[in-house]
């Protein structure tokens, strides 16, 4: 259980955790912050991932099972003042739980081990909220892995971790993969590579999604560049039946992933 309360925002322990809000320090220290009860709960389910837990007294009362689980695993638990928690939190209204975790991504080869049937590839996706939501949708659709290409946002960005709502800890995630290398390995493992793009000649209604499929999702503002579209086996758009101009990235990704998941499960 937590000992005396941390109140000094300039203490070495707090500063060491606070620096993980910056990507360069996350990469240097090989650690990141997971904030909120759901993210911390899911991190604790993995062996040797959670290194420290900061909690306010109020959060201890609200989520005693999380604090007890951390303490039972031998994870140091630090009770923090509201001021300290505000320093560590990246939200307007902190939930009172922040864990320091080891990076959990895996190499591309490991991410695609076995016989993957559904994979999400994020190419040039820059918005962390969208990226985290795509991870969550991929997890919910039963995807086998998520690949962040070398031009995409850092999945350990605080907003991305929160938007994934724990899904970052549920399925293999690869970061920094060149698109070409990812596509080659996906094809080698028997997956059809589809690019989701509003300019696609075919819609989801036109394509057979029953086989192993990898979806490439592009930038929120300008979609996928021509060189990536050329890498795909087909370019597919989500049909718009109403008057909306388009769907945002995360919604379109969820529709595509669930379309594949359903097609793969229909007898």
PDB file of C-alpha atoms in Angstrom:
ATOM      1  CA  UNK A   1       0.000   0.000   0.000  1.00  0.00           C
ATOM      2  CA  UNK A   2       1.095   3.547  -0.615  1.00  0.00           C
ATOM      3  CA  UNK A   3       3.243   5.180   2.014  1.00  0.00           C
ATOM      4  CA  UNK A   4       3.550   8.887   2.799  1.00  0.00           C
ATOM      5  CA  UNK A   5       2.024  11.238   0.254  1.00  0.00           C
ATOM      6  CA  UNK A   6       4.175  12.708  -2.514  1.00  0.00           C
ATOM      7  CA  UNK A   7       3.639  16.455  -2.497  1.00  0.00           C
ATOM      8  CA  UNK A   8       6.762  17.865  -4.158  1.00  0.00           C
ATOM      9  CA  UNK A   9       6.322  18.213  -7.921  1.00  0.00           C
ATOM     10  CA  UNK A  10      10.095  18.666  -8.245  1.00  0.00           C
ATOM     11  CA  UNK A  11      11.023  15.402  -6.546  1.00  0.00           C
ATOM     12  CA  UNK A  12      13.210  13.087  -8.663  1.00  0.00           C
ATOM     13  CA  UNK A  13      10.502  10.406  -8.750  1.00  0.00           C
ATOM     14  CA  UNK A  14       7.871  12.805 -10.054  1.00  0.00           C
ATOM     15  CA  UNK A  15      10.245  14.420 -12.547  1.00  0.00           C
ATOM     16  CA  UNK A  16      11.297  10.986 -13.872  1.00  0.00           C
ATOM     17  CA  UNK A  17       7.660  10.111 -14.519  1.00  0.00           C
ATOM     18  CA  UNK A  18       6.726  13.545 -15.840  1.00  0.00           C
ATOM     19  CA  UNK A  19       9.405  13.442 -18.533  1.00  0.00           C
ATOM     20  CA  UNK A  20       7.599  10.477 -20.099  1.00  0.00           C
ATOM     21  CA  UNK A  21       5.010  12.892 -21.468  1.00  0.00           C
ATOM     22  CA  UNK A  22       7.639  13.671 -24.152  1.00  0.00           C
ATOM     23  CA  UNK A  23       8.247  11.211 -26.975  1.00  0.00           C
ATOM     24  CA  UNK A  24      12.022  11.592 -26.950  1.00  0.00           C
ATOM     25  CA  UNK A  25      12.201  10.647 -23.274  1.00  0.00           C
ATOM     26  CA  UNK A  26       9.784   7.742 -23.752  1.00  0.00           C
ATOM     27  CA  UNK A  27      12.061   6.339 -26.414  1.00  0.00           C
ATOM     28  CA  UNK A  28      15.179   7.002 -24.345  1.00  0.00           C
ATOM     29  CA  UNK A  29      13.812   5.471 -21.122  1.00  0.00           C
ATOM     30  CA  UNK A  30      11.770   2.739 -22.860  1.00  0.00           C
ATOM     31  CA  UNK A  31       8.789   3.659 -20.672  1.00  0.00           C
ATOM     32  CA  UNK A  32       5.447   5.433 -21.001  1.00  0.00           C
ATOM     33  CA  UNK A  33       2.515   6.573 -18.873  1.00  0.00           C
ATOM     34  CA  UNK A  34      -0.842   4.801 -18.756  1.00  0.00           C
ATOM     35  CA  UNK A  35      -3.514   6.986 -17.205  1.00  0.00           C
ATOM     36  CA  UNK A  36      -6.925   6.102 -15.843  1.00  0.00           C
ATOM     37  CA  UNK A  37      -8.404   3.011 -14.194  1.00  0.00           C
ATOM     38  CA  UNK A  38      -9.079   1.028 -17.372  1.00  0.00           C
ATOM     39  CA  UNK A  39      -5.599   1.498 -18.827  1.00  0.00           C
ATOM     40  CA  UNK A  40      -3.905   0.705 -15.506  1.00  0.00           C
ATOM     41  CA  UNK A  41      -6.140  -2.319 -14.941  1.00  0.00           C
ATOM     42  CA  UNK A  42      -5.238  -3.764 -18.356  1.00  0.00           C
ATOM     43  CA  UNK A  43      -1.529  -2.987 -17.949  1.00  0.00           C
ATOM     44  CA  UNK A  44      -1.493  -4.961 -14.689  1.00  0.00           C
ATOM     45  CA  UNK A  45      -2.790  -8.024 -16.529  1.00  0.00           C
ATOM     46  CA  UNK A  46       0.508  -8.279 -18.396  1.00  0.00           C
ATOM     47  CA  UNK A  47       3.577  -9.691 -16.703  1.00  0.00           C
ATOM     48  CA  UNK A  48       6.410  -7.300 -15.889  1.00  0.00           C
ATOM     49  CA  UNK A  49       4.897  -4.281 -17.675  1.00  0.00           C
ATOM     50  CA  UNK A  50       3.781  -2.004 -14.828  1.00  0.00           C
ATOM     51  CA  UNK A  51       6.773  -0.494 -13.036  1.00  0.00           C
ATOM     52  CA  UNK A  52       5.188   2.094 -10.713  1.00  0.00           C
ATOM     53  CA  UNK A  53       1.724   3.330  -9.810  1.00  0.00           C
ATOM     54  CA  UNK A  54       0.833   6.841  -8.689  1.00  0.00           C
ATOM     55  CA  UNK A  55      -2.558   7.227  -7.034  1.00  0.00           C
ATOM     56  CA  UNK A  56      -4.434   9.861  -5.104  1.00  0.00           C
ATOM     57  CA  UNK A  57      -6.128   9.010  -1.821  1.00  0.00           C
ATOM     58  CA  UNK A  58      -9.512   9.455  -3.511  1.00  0.00           C
ATOM     59  CA  UNK A  59      -8.592   7.044  -6.313  1.00  0.00           C
ATOM     60  CA  UNK A  60      -7.459   4.467  -3.750  1.00  0.00           C
ATOM     61  CA  UNK A  61     -10.948   4.565  -2.262  1.00  0.00           C
ATOM     62  CA  UNK A  62     -12.655   4.369  -5.665  1.00  0.00           C
ATOM     63  CA  UNK A  63     -10.453   1.613  -7.085  1.00  0.00           C
ATOM     64  CA  UNK A  64      -9.018  -0.416  -4.186  1.00  0.00           C
ATOM     65  CA  UNK A  65      -8.830  -3.550  -6.343  1.00  0.00           C
ATOM     66  CA  UNK A  66      -6.376  -1.861  -8.734  1.00  0.00           C
ATOM     67  CA  UNK A  67      -4.135  -0.612  -5.928  1.00  0.00           C
ATOM     68  CA  UNK A  68      -4.263  -4.009  -4.216  1.00  0.00           C
ATOM     69  CA  UNK A  69      -3.423  -5.820  -7.459  1.00  0.00           C
ATOM     70  CA  UNK A  70      -0.420  -3.565  -8.045  1.00  0.00           C
ATOM     71  CA  UNK A  71       0.839  -3.984  -4.498  1.00  0.00           C
ATOM     72  CA  UNK A  72       0.304  -7.745  -4.728  1.00  0.00           C
ATOM     73  CA  UNK A  73       2.516  -7.860  -7.814  1.00  0.00           C
ATOM     74  CA  UNK A  74       5.249  -5.963  -6.002  1.00  0.00           C
ATOM     75  CA  UNK A  75       4.672  -2.783  -8.010  1.00  0.00           C
ATOM     76  CA  UNK A  76       5.660   0.292  -5.967  1.00  0.00           C
ATOM     77  CA  UNK A  77       2.521   2.318  -5.199  1.00  0.00           C
ATOM     78  CA  UNK A  78       2.972   6.027  -4.465  1.00  0.00           C
ATOM     79  CA  UNK A  79       0.181   8.111  -2.991  1.00  0.00           C
ATOM     80  CA  UNK A  80       0.323  11.515  -4.690  1.00  0.00           C
ATOM     81  CA  UNK A  81      -1.195  14.860  -3.861  1.00  0.00           C
ATOM     82  CA  UNK A  82      -3.603  16.505  -6.270  1.00  0.00           C
ATOM     83  CA  UNK A  83      -0.849  18.877  -7.382  1.00  0.00           C
ATOM     84  CA  UNK A  84       1.536  16.036  -8.177  1.00  0.00           C
ATOM     85  CA  UNK A  85      -1.177  14.112 -10.015  1.00  0.00           C
ATOM     86  CA  UNK A  86      -1.925  17.192 -12.095  1.00  0.00           C
ATOM     87  CA  UNK A  87       1.743  17.252 -13.106  1.00  0.00           C
ATOM     88  CA  UNK A  88       1.614  13.622 -14.232  1.00  0.00           C
ATOM     89  CA  UNK A  89      -1.830  13.694 -15.791  1.00  0.00           C
ATOM     90  CA  UNK A  90      -2.411  14.799 -19.372  1.00  0.00           C
ATOM     91  CA  UNK A  91      -6.137  15.374 -18.889  1.00  0.00           C
ATOM     92  CA  UNK A  92      -8.099  18.382 -17.701  1.00  0.00           C
ATOM     93  CA  UNK A  93      -9.725  16.305 -14.971  1.00  0.00           C
ATOM     94  CA  UNK A  94      -7.245  13.679 -13.689  1.00  0.00           C
ATOM     95  CA  UNK A  95      -8.732  10.337 -12.640  1.00  0.00           C
ATOM     96  CA  UNK A  96      -6.105   9.837  -9.968  1.00  0.00           C
ATOM     97  CA  UNK A  97      -4.301   6.781 -11.366  1.00  0.00           C
ATOM     98  CA  UNK A  98      -1.131   6.926 -13.488  1.00  0.00           C
ATOM     99  CA  UNK A  99       1.124   3.934 -14.106  1.00  0.00           C
ATOM    100  CA  UNK A 100       4.673   3.949 -15.411  1.00  0.00           C
ATOM    101  CA  UNK A 101       4.893   1.067 -17.878  1.00  0.00           C
ATOM    102  CA  UNK A 102       7.476  -0.612 -20.070  1.00  0.00           C
ATOM    103  CA  UNK A 103       7.011  -0.182 -23.823  1.00  0.00           C
ATOM    104  CA  UNK A 104       4.958  -3.092 -25.120  1.00  0.00           C
ATOM    105  CA  UNK A 105       5.346  -2.994 -28.922  1.00  0.00           C
ATOM    106  CA  UNK A 106       6.855  -5.929 -30.804  1.00  0.00           C
ATOM    107  CA  UNK A 107       8.817  -6.357 -34.060  1.00  0.00           C
ATOM    108  CA  UNK A 108       6.826  -6.717 -37.274  1.00  0.00           C
ATOM    109  CA  UNK A 109       7.706 -10.393 -37.597  1.00  0.00           C
ATOM    110  CA  UNK A 110       6.327 -11.133 -34.142  1.00  0.00           C
ATOM    111  CA  UNK A 111       3.236  -9.033 -34.750  1.00  0.00           C
ATOM    112  CA  UNK A 112       2.422 -11.179 -37.790  1.00  0.00           C
ATOM    113  CA  UNK A 113       3.399 -14.534 -36.289  1.00  0.00           C
ATOM    114  CA  UNK A 114       1.013 -17.422 -36.749  1.00  0.00           C
ATOM    115  CA  UNK A 115      -1.815 -17.085 -39.241  1.00  0.00           C
ATOM    116  CA  UNK A 116      -3.203 -13.550 -38.918  1.00  0.00           C
ATOM    117  CA  UNK A 117      -6.580 -12.985 -40.552  1.00  0.00           C
ATOM    118  CA  UNK A 118      -7.229  -9.335 -39.786  1.00  0.00           C
ATOM    119  CA  UNK A 119      -4.625  -6.575 -39.431  1.00  0.00           C
ATOM    120  CA  UNK A 120      -4.937  -2.790 -39.225  1.00  0.00           C
ATOM    121  CA  UNK A 121      -2.155  -0.645 -40.696  1.00  0.00           C
ATOM    122  CA  UNK A 122      -1.979   3.058 -39.799  1.00  0.00           C
ATOM    123  CA  UNK A 123      -0.089   4.995 -42.465  1.00  0.00           C
ATOM    124  CA  UNK A 124       0.587   8.703 -41.927  1.00  0.00           C
ATOM    125  CA  UNK A 125      -2.060   8.846 -39.185  1.00  0.00           C
ATOM    126  CA  UNK A 126      -1.115  11.852 -37.068  1.00  0.00           C
ATOM    127  CA  UNK A 127      -4.011  12.418 -34.668  1.00  0.00           C
ATOM    128  CA  UNK A 128      -3.415  10.438 -31.448  1.00  0.00           C
ATOM    129  CA  UNK A 129      -7.102  10.307 -30.567  1.00  0.00           C
ATOM    130  CA  UNK A 130      -7.949   8.762 -33.928  1.00  0.00           C
ATOM    131  CA  UNK A 131      -5.051   6.321 -33.698  1.00  0.00           C
ATOM    132  CA  UNK A 132      -6.079   5.153 -30.247  1.00  0.00           C
ATOM    133  CA  UNK A 133      -9.689   4.751 -31.362  1.00  0.00           C
ATOM    134  CA  UNK A 134      -8.588   2.656 -34.349  1.00  0.00           C
ATOM    135  CA  UNK A 135      -6.640   0.420 -31.954  1.00  0.00           C
ATOM    136  CA  UNK A 136      -9.757   0.039 -29.848  1.00  0.00           C
ATOM    137  CA  UNK A 137     -11.880  -0.783 -32.917  1.00  0.00           C
ATOM    138  CA  UNK A 138      -9.296  -3.302 -34.143  1.00  0.00           C
ATOM    139  CA  UNK A 139      -9.270  -4.959 -30.743  1.00  0.00           C
ATOM    140  CA  UNK A 140     -13.062  -5.086 -30.610  1.00  0.00           C
ATOM    141  CA  UNK A 141     -13.247  -6.542 -34.141  1.00  0.00           C
ATOM    142  CA  UNK A 142     -10.855  -9.322 -33.174  1.00  0.00           C
ATOM    143  CA  UNK A 143      -7.905  -8.123 -35.231  1.00  0.00           C
ATOM    144  CA  UNK A 144      -4.628  -9.964 -34.819  1.00  0.00           C
ATOM    145  CA  UNK A 145      -2.375  -6.914 -34.762  1.00  0.00           C
ATOM    146  CA  UNK A 146      -2.024  -3.188 -35.421  1.00  0.00           C
ATOM    147  CA  UNK A 147       0.910  -1.737 -37.359  1.00  0.00           C
ATOM    148  CA  UNK A 148       1.951   1.913 -37.049  1.00  0.00           C
ATOM    149  CA  UNK A 149       4.087   2.904 -40.025  1.00  0.00           C
ATOM    150  CA  UNK A 150       7.175   5.079 -39.674  1.00  0.00           C
ATOM    151  CA  UNK A 151       5.242   8.260 -40.539  1.00  0.00           C
ATOM    152  CA  UNK A 152       2.459   7.784 -37.983  1.00  0.00           C
ATOM    153  CA  UNK A 153       1.850   9.110 -34.482  1.00  0.00           C
ATOM    154  CA  UNK A 154       3.498   7.527 -31.452  1.00  0.00           C
ATOM    155  CA  UNK A 155       1.019   5.010 -29.943  1.00  0.00           C
ATOM    156  CA  UNK A 156       2.451   5.858 -26.501  1.00  0.00           C
ATOM    157  CA  UNK A 157       1.260   9.449 -26.790  1.00  0.00           C
ATOM    158  CA  UNK A 158      -0.934  10.032 -23.737  1.00  0.00           C
ATOM    159  CA  UNK A 159      -4.045  10.852 -25.770  1.00  0.00           C
ATOM    160  CA  UNK A 160      -3.524   7.768 -27.924  1.00  0.00           C
ATOM    161  CA  UNK A 161      -3.131   5.500 -24.884  1.00  0.00           C
ATOM    162  CA  UNK A 162      -6.303   6.910 -23.328  1.00  0.00           C
ATOM    163  CA  UNK A 163      -8.289   6.614 -26.570  1.00  0.00           C
ATOM    164  CA  UNK A 164      -7.302   2.950 -26.875  1.00  0.00           C
ATOM    165  CA  UNK A 165      -9.015   2.345 -23.487  1.00  0.00           C
ATOM    166  CA  UNK A 166      -6.653  -0.508 -22.666  1.00  0.00           C
ATOM    167  CA  UNK A 167      -6.545  -2.066 -26.140  1.00  0.00           C
ATOM    168  CA  UNK A 168      -2.866  -1.129 -26.439  1.00  0.00           C
ATOM    169  CA  UNK A 169      -2.269  -3.967 -23.965  1.00  0.00           C
ATOM    170  CA  UNK A 170      -4.528  -6.495 -25.706  1.00  0.00           C
ATOM    171  CA  UNK A 171      -3.038  -7.140 -29.118  1.00  0.00           C
ATOM    172  CA  UNK A 172       0.392  -6.995 -30.752  1.00  0.00           C
ATOM    173  CA  UNK A 173       1.359  -3.478 -31.826  1.00  0.00           C
ATOM    174  CA  UNK A 174       4.282  -2.682 -34.120  1.00  0.00           C
ATOM    175  CA  UNK A 175       5.675   0.824 -34.584  1.00  0.00           C
ATOM    176  CA  UNK A 176       7.967   2.426 -37.140  1.00  0.00           C
ATOM    177  CA  UNK A 177       7.465  -0.101 -39.929  1.00  0.00           C
ATOM    178  CA  UNK A 178       8.018   1.154 -43.495  1.00  0.00           C
ATOM    179  CA  UNK A 179       4.826   0.712 -45.504  1.00  0.00           C
ATOM    180  CA  UNK A 180       6.536  -1.302 -48.232  1.00  0.00           C
ATOM    181  CA  UNK A 181       8.078  -3.744 -45.772  1.00  0.00           C
ATOM    182  CA  UNK A 182       4.780  -4.166 -43.964  1.00  0.00           C
ATOM    183  CA  UNK A 183       2.876  -4.843 -47.183  1.00  0.00           C
ATOM    184  CA  UNK A 184       5.450  -7.412 -48.334  1.00  0.00           C
ATOM    185  CA  UNK A 185       5.267  -9.318 -45.075  1.00  0.00           C
ATOM    186  CA  UNK A 186       1.484  -9.179 -45.020  1.00  0.00           C
ATOM    187  CA  UNK A 187       1.342 -10.691 -48.509  1.00  0.00           C
ATOM    188  CA  UNK A 188       3.906 -13.334 -47.587  1.00  0.00           C
ATOM    189  CA  UNK A 189       1.534 -14.427 -44.830  1.00  0.00           C
ATOM    190  CA  UNK A 190      -1.356 -14.682 -47.242  1.00  0.00           C
ATOM    191  CA  UNK A 191      -3.253 -11.497 -46.455  1.00  0.00           C
ATOM    192  CA  UNK A 192      -4.977  -9.411 -49.074  1.00  0.00           C
ATOM    193  CA  UNK A 193      -3.994  -5.759 -48.622  1.00  0.00           C
ATOM    194  CA  UNK A 194      -6.806  -3.241 -48.984  1.00  0.00           C
ATOM    195  CA  UNK A 195      -6.432   0.524 -48.796  1.00  0.00           C
ATOM    196  CA  UNK A 196      -9.382   2.401 -47.324  1.00  0.00           C
ATOM    197  CA  UNK A 197      -9.840   5.601 -49.297  1.00  0.00           C
ATOM    198  CA  UNK A 198     -12.787   7.754 -50.294  1.00  0.00           C
ATOM    199  CA  UNK A 199     -11.601   7.723 -53.903  1.00  0.00           C
ATOM    200  CA  UNK A 200     -11.686   3.925 -54.163  1.00  0.00           C
ATOM    201  CA  UNK A 201     -13.293   2.411 -57.270  1.00  0.00           C
ATOM    202  CA  UNK A 202     -14.980  -0.296 -55.220  1.00  0.00           C
ATOM    203  CA  UNK A 203     -17.104  -0.080 -52.083  1.00  0.00           C
ATOM    204  CA  UNK A 204     -17.331  -2.433 -49.145  1.00  0.00           C
ATOM    205  CA  UNK A 205     -20.445  -3.857 -50.776  1.00  0.00           C
ATOM    206  CA  UNK A 206     -18.452  -4.909 -53.846  1.00  0.00           C
ATOM    207  CA  UNK A 207     -15.519  -6.807 -52.350  1.00  0.00           C
ATOM    208  CA  UNK A 208     -15.196 -10.259 -50.830  1.00  0.00           C
ATOM    209  CA  UNK A 209     -13.859  -9.810 -47.296  1.00  0.00           C
ATOM    210  CA  UNK A 210     -14.085 -13.417 -46.165  1.00  0.00           C
ATOM    211  CA  UNK A 211     -10.376 -14.112 -46.546  1.00  0.00           C
ATOM    212  CA  UNK A 212      -7.407 -12.881 -44.484  1.00  0.00           C
ATOM    213  CA  UNK A 213      -7.271  -9.111 -44.897  1.00  0.00           C
ATOM    214  CA  UNK A 214      -5.043  -6.195 -43.936  1.00  0.00           C
ATOM    215  CA  UNK A 215      -6.567  -2.705 -44.036  1.00  0.00           C
ATOM    216  CA  UNK A 216      -4.408   0.383 -44.583  1.00  0.00           C
ATOM    217  CA  UNK A 217      -5.854   3.586 -43.106  1.00  0.00           C
ATOM    218  CA  UNK A 218      -4.417   6.977 -43.992  1.00  0.00           C
ATOM    219  CA  UNK A 219      -4.101  10.538 -42.803  1.00  0.00           C
ATOM    220  CA  UNK A 220      -7.160  12.308 -41.431  1.00  0.00           C
ATOM    221  CA  UNK A 221      -6.884  15.292 -43.774  1.00  0.00           C
ATOM    222  CA  UNK A 222      -5.453  14.024 -47.057  1.00  0.00           C
ATOM    223  CA  UNK A 223      -5.954  10.264 -46.975  1.00  0.00           C
ATOM    224  CA  UNK A 224      -3.377   7.954 -48.493  1.00  0.00           C
ATOM    225  CA  UNK A 225      -0.663   9.137 -50.930  1.00  0.00           C
ATOM    226  CA  UNK A 226      -0.554   7.608 -54.388  1.00  0.00           C
ATOM    227  CA  UNK A 227       2.533   5.528 -53.660  1.00  0.00           C
ATOM    228  CA  UNK A 228       0.742   3.751 -50.807  1.00  0.00           C
ATOM    229  CA  UNK A 229      -2.439   3.278 -52.831  1.00  0.00           C
ATOM    230  CA  UNK A 230      -0.261   1.646 -55.485  1.00  0.00           C
ATOM    231  CA  UNK A 231       1.048  -0.835 -52.898  1.00  0.00           C
ATOM    232  CA  UNK A 232      -2.448  -2.134 -52.125  1.00  0.00           C
ATOM    233  CA  UNK A 233      -4.223  -4.986 -53.888  1.00  0.00           C
ATOM    234  CA  UNK A 234      -7.367  -2.857 -54.090  1.00  0.00           C
ATOM    235  CA  UNK A 235      -8.624   0.561 -52.983  1.00  0.00           C
ATOM    236  CA  UNK A 236     -11.989   0.410 -51.222  1.00  0.00           C
ATOM    237  CA  UNK A 237     -14.315   3.124 -49.981  1.00  0.00           C
ATOM    238  CA  UNK A 238     -17.059   3.019 -47.378  1.00  0.00           C
ATOM    239  CA  UNK A 239     -20.374   3.639 -49.172  1.00  0.00           C
ATOM    240  CA  UNK A 240     -22.243   6.780 -48.142  1.00  0.00           C
ATOM    241  CA  UNK A 241     -25.988   6.174 -48.309  1.00  0.00           C
ATOM    242  CA  UNK A 242     -27.048   9.503 -46.839  1.00  0.00           C
ATOM    243  CA  UNK A 243     -25.973  13.072 -47.417  1.00  0.00           C
ATOM    244  CA  UNK A 244     -22.818  13.159 -45.252  1.00  0.00           C
ATOM    245  CA  UNK A 245     -19.753  14.167 -47.203  1.00  0.00           C
ATOM    246  CA  UNK A 246     -17.569  11.539 -45.569  1.00  0.00           C
ATOM    247  CA  UNK A 247     -16.759   9.624 -42.384  1.00  0.00           C
ATOM    248  CA  UNK A 248     -13.894  10.490 -40.085  1.00  0.00           C
ATOM    249  CA  UNK A 249     -10.933   8.144 -39.957  1.00  0.00           C
ATOM    250  CA  UNK A 250     -11.818   6.259 -36.785  1.00  0.00           C
ATOM    251  CA  UNK A 251     -15.425   5.659 -37.864  1.00  0.00           C
ATOM    252  CA  UNK A 252     -14.419   4.503 -41.339  1.00  0.00           C
ATOM    253  CA  UNK A 253     -11.799   2.190 -39.853  1.00  0.00           C
ATOM    254  CA  UNK A 254     -14.349   0.659 -37.482  1.00  0.00           C
ATOM    255  CA  UNK A 255     -16.754   0.034 -40.366  1.00  0.00           C
ATOM    256  CA  UNK A 256     -14.039  -1.620 -42.487  1.00  0.00           C
ATOM    257  CA  UNK A 257     -12.690  -3.774 -39.674  1.00  0.00           C
ATOM    258  CA  UNK A 258     -16.120  -4.945 -38.581  1.00  0.00           C
ATOM    259  CA  UNK A 259     -17.110  -5.673 -42.187  1.00  0.00           C
ATOM    260  CA  UNK A 260     -14.098  -7.963 -42.476  1.00  0.00           C
ATOM    261  CA  UNK A 261     -14.696  -9.521 -39.059  1.00  0.00           C
ATOM    262  CA  UNK A 262     -18.318 -10.305 -39.920  1.00  0.00           C
ATOM    263  CA  UNK A 263     -17.494 -11.681 -43.374  1.00  0.00           C
ATOM    264  CA  UNK A 264     -14.852 -13.949 -41.882  1.00  0.00           C
ATOM    265  CA  UNK A 265     -17.356 -15.341 -39.362  1.00  0.00           C
ATOM    266  CA  UNK A 266     -20.325 -15.963 -41.657  1.00  0.00           C
ATOM    267  CA  UNK A 267     -20.600 -19.716 -42.426  1.00  0.00           C
TER     268      UNK A 267
END
